[in-house]
Tab-separated table of C-alpha atoms in Angstrom:
chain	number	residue	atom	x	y	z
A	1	UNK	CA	0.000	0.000	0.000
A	2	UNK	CA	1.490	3.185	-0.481
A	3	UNK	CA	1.835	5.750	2.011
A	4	UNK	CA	1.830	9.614	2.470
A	5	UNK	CA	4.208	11.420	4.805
A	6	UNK	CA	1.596	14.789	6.024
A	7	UNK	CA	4.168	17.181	8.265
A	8	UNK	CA	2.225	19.269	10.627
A	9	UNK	CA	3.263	22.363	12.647
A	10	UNK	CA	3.907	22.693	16.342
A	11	UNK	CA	3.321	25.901	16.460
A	12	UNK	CA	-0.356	26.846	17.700
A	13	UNK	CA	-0.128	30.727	16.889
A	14	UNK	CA	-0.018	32.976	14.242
A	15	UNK	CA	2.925	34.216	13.870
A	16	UNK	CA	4.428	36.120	17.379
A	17	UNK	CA	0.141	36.731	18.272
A	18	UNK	CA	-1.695	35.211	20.730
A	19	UNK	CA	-4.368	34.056	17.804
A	20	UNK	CA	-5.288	30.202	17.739
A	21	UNK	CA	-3.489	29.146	14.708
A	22	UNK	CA	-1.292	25.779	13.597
A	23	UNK	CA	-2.360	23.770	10.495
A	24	UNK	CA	-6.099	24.868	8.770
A	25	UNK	CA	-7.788	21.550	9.111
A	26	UNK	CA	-9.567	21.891	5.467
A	27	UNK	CA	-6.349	21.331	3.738
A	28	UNK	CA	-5.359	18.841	5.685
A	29	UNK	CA	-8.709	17.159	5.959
A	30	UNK	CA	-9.508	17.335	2.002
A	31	UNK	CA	-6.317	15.689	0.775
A	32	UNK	CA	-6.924	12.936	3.357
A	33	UNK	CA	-10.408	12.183	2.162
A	34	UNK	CA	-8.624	11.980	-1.733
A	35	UNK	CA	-6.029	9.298	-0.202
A	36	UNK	CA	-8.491	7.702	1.362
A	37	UNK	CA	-10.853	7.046	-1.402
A	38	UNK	CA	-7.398	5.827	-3.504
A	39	UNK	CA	-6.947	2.872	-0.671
A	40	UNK	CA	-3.354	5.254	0.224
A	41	UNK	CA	-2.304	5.743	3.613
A	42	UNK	CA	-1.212	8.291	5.417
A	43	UNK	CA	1.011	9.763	8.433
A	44	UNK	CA	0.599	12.664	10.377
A	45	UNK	CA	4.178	13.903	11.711
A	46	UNK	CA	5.616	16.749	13.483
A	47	UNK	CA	9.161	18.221	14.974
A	48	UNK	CA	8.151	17.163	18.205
A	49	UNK	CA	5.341	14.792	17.985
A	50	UNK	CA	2.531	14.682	19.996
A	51	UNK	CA	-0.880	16.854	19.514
A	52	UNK	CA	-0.617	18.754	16.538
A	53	UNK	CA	-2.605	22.222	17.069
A	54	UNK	CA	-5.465	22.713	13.628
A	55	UNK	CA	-7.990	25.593	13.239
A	56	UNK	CA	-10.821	25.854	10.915
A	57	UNK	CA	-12.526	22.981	12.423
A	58	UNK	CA	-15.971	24.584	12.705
A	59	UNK	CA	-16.237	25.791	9.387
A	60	UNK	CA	-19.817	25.048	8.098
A	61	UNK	CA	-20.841	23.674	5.131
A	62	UNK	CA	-17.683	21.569	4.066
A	63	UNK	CA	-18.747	18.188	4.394
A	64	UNK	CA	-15.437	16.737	3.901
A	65	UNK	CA	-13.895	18.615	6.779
A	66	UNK	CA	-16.622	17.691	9.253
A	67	UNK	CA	-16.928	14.043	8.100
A	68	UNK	CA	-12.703	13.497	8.194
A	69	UNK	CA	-12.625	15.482	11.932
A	70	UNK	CA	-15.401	13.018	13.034
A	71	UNK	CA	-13.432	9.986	12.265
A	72	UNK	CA	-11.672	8.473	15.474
A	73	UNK	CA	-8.510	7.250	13.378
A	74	UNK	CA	-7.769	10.871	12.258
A	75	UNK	CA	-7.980	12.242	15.664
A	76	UNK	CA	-5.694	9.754	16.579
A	77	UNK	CA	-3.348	10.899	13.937
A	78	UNK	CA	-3.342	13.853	14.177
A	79	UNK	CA	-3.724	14.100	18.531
A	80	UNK	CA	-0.629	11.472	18.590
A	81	UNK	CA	1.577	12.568	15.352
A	82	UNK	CA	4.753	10.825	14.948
A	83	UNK	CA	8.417	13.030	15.912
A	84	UNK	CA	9.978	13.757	13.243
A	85	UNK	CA	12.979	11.707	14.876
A	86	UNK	CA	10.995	8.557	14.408
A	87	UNK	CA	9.986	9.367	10.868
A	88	UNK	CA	11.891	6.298	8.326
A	89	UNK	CA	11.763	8.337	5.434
A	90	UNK	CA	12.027	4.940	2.915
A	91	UNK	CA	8.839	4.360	4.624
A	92	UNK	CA	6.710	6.991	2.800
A	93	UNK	CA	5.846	7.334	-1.148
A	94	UNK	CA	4.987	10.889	-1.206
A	95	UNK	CA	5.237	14.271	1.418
A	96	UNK	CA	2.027	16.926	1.631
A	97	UNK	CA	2.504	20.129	3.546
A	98	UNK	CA	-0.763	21.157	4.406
A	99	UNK	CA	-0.753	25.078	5.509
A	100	UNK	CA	-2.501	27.216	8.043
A	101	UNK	CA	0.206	29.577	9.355
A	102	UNK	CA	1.951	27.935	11.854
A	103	UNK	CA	4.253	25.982	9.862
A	104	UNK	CA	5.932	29.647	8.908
A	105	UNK	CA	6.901	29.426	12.677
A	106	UNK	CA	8.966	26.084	12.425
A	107	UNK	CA	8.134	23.977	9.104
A	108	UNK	CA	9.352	26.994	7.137
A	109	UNK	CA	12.895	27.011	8.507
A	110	UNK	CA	13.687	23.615	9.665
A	111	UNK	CA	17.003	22.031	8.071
A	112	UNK	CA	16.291	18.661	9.844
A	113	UNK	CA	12.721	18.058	8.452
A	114	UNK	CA	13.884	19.532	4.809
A	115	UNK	CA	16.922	16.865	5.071
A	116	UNK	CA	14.400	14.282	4.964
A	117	UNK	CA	12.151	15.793	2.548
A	118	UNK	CA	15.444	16.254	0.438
A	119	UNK	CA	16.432	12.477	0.594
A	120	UNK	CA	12.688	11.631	-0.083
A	121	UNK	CA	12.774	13.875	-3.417
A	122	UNK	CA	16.203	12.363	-4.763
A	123	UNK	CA	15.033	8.811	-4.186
A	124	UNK	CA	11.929	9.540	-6.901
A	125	UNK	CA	9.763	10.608	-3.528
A	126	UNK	CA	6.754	13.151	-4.700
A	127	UNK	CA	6.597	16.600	-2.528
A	128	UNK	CA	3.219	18.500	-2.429
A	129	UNK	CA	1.888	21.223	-0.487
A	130	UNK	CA	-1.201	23.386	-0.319
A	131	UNK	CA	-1.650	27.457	0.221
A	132	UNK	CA	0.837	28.163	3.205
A	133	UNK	CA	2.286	24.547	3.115
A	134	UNK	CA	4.880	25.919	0.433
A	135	UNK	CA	7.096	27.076	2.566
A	136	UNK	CA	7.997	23.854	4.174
A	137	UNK	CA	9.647	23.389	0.805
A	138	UNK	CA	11.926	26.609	0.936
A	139	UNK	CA	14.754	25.153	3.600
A	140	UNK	CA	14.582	22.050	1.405
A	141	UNK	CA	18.827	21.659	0.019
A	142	UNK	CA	19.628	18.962	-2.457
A	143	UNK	CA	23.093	17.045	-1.988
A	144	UNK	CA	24.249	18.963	-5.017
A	145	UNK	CA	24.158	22.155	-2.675
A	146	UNK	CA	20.985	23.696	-4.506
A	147	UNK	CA	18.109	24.625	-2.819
A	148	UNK	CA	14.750	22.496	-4.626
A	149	UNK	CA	13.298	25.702	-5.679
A	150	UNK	CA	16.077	26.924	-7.564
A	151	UNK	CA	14.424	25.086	-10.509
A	152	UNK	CA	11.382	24.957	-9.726
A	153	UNK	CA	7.301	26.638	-10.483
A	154	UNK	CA	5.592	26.790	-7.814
A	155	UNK	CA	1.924	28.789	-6.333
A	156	UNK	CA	0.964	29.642	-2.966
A	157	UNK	CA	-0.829	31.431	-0.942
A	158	UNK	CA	-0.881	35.081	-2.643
A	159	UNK	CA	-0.092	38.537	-0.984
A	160	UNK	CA	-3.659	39.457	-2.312
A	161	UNK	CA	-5.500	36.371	-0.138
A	162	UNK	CA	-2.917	37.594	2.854
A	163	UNK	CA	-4.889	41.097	2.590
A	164	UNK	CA	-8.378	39.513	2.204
A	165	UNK	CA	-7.590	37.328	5.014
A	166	UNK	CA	-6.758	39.913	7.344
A	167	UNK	CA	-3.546	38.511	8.142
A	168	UNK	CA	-0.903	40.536	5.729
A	169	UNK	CA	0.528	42.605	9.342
A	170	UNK	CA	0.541	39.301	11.508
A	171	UNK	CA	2.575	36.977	9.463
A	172	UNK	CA	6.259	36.136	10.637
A	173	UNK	CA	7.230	36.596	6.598
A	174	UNK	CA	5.375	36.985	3.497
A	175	UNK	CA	5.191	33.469	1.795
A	176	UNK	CA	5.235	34.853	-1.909
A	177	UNK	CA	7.828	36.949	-1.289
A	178	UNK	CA	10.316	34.136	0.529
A	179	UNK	CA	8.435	31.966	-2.790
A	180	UNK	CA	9.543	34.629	-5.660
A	181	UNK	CA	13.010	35.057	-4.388
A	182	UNK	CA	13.576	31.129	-4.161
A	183	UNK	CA	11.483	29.615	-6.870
A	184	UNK	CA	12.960	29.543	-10.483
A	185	UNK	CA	9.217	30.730	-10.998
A	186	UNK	CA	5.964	31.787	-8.457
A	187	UNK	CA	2.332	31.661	-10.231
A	188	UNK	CA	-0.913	32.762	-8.938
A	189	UNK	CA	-4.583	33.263	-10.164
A	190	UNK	CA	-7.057	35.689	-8.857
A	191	UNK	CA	-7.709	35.319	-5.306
A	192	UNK	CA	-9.247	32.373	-3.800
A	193	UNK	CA	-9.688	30.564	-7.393
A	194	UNK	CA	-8.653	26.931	-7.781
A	195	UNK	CA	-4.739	26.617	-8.955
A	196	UNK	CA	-2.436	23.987	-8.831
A	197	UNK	CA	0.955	24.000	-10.584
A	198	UNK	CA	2.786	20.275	-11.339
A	199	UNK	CA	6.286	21.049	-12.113
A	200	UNK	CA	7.402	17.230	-12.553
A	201	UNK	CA	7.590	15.594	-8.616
A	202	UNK	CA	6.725	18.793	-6.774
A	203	UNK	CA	3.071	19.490	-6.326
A	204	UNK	CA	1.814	22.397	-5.342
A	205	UNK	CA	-1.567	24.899	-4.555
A	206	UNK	CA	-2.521	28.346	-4.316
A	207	UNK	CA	-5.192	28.622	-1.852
A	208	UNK	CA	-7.273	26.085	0.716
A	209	UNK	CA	-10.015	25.381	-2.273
A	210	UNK	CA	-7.209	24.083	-4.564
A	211	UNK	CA	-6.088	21.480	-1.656
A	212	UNK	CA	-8.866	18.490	-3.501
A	213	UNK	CA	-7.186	19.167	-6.852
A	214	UNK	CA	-3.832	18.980	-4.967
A	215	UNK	CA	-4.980	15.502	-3.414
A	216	UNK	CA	-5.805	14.225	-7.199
A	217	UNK	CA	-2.715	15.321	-8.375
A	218	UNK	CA	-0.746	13.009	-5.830
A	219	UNK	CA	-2.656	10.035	-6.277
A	220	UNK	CA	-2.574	10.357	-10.434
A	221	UNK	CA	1.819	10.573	-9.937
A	222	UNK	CA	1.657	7.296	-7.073
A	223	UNK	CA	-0.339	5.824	-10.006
């Protein structure tokens, strides 16, 4: 069976604020429902382990959010991830960052995790992430000494969903900003339309309501 690698934040604020934050459960919760209907597994994991802190768990009318949260073997994913220190990387057929903003607090500048995503990517390994969950992939360094987004085209979360969102003054960095001056290339659409950008093994979407079409995309490369 194959299996997913999902990497999760610690990191239950926004930014330096005192706001509830950590991963926004409908881009986490979306992309498992896709694996799940493709018989692929998946495994919540974290620097430290333990309870991973999500947000958007009350949103109304998104079926597939409330329906995943309700399951008991997600909550004891994601209340029980794995340390990162435990994590066999051979293990795993694929990496999703989901976003929310607290992986700009740890995710986004963690050399141990992005050693592990790097070994994953030069062994044929798939790396995918969804609105904020790009910047797990900026610390990533290949063994050839380039960073993976030197040659890379990649979409994110935009500047102009930042300022819808009410978020653009809170934010430890601005993610298409860090994205533009890393990527070979950084796309977006209008705000809040669906956008997902394939650029051979790396995977990645604009906003939370291109995280389904992010969860198709991995299961068409496992094949």
């Amino acid at each position: 069976m194959k299996k997913v690698l999902i990497p999760v934040t610690n990191h239950a604020t926004l930014g330096e604020t005192d706001q509830a934050n950590g991963t926004f459960s409908p881009e986490l919760t979306h992309v498992v429902h896709v694996l799940k209907a493709a018989g692929i597994d998946y495994e919540v994991a974290s620097i430290q382990g333990g309870k991973a802190p999500i947000y958007g768990t009350d949103i109304e009318n998104d079926d597939v959010n409330t329906s995943i949260l309700g399951d008991e073997d997600f909550q004891n994913r994601i209340n029980n991830t794995l340390p990162m220190s435990q994590v066999n990387i051979s293990d795993y057929d694929a990496i999703f960052y989901p976003g929310g903003f607290g992986l700009l607090s740890d995710l986004a500048t963690n050399e141990d995790f992005a050693k592990l995503s790097a070994q994953h990517y030069e062994k044929g390994g798939i790396l995918a992430a969804v609105c904020h969950g790009p910047a797990g992939l900026l610390p990533i360094k290949l063994s050839n000494g380039e960073f993976l987004l030197a040659t890379k085209s990649v979409t994110g979360f935009t500047r102009e969903e930042e300022i819808d969102y009410g978020t653009i003054n809170d934010i430890p960095f601005l993610m298409e900003e860090a994205l533009t001056r890393k990527a070979a290339r950084f796309n977006k659409v209008q705000p809040w339309a669906e956008f997902i950008i394939e650029d051979g093994r790396v995977i990645t979407g604009q906003n939370p309501g291109s995280a389904h079409a992010v969860g198709e995309a991995i299961v068409k490369q496992l094949g």
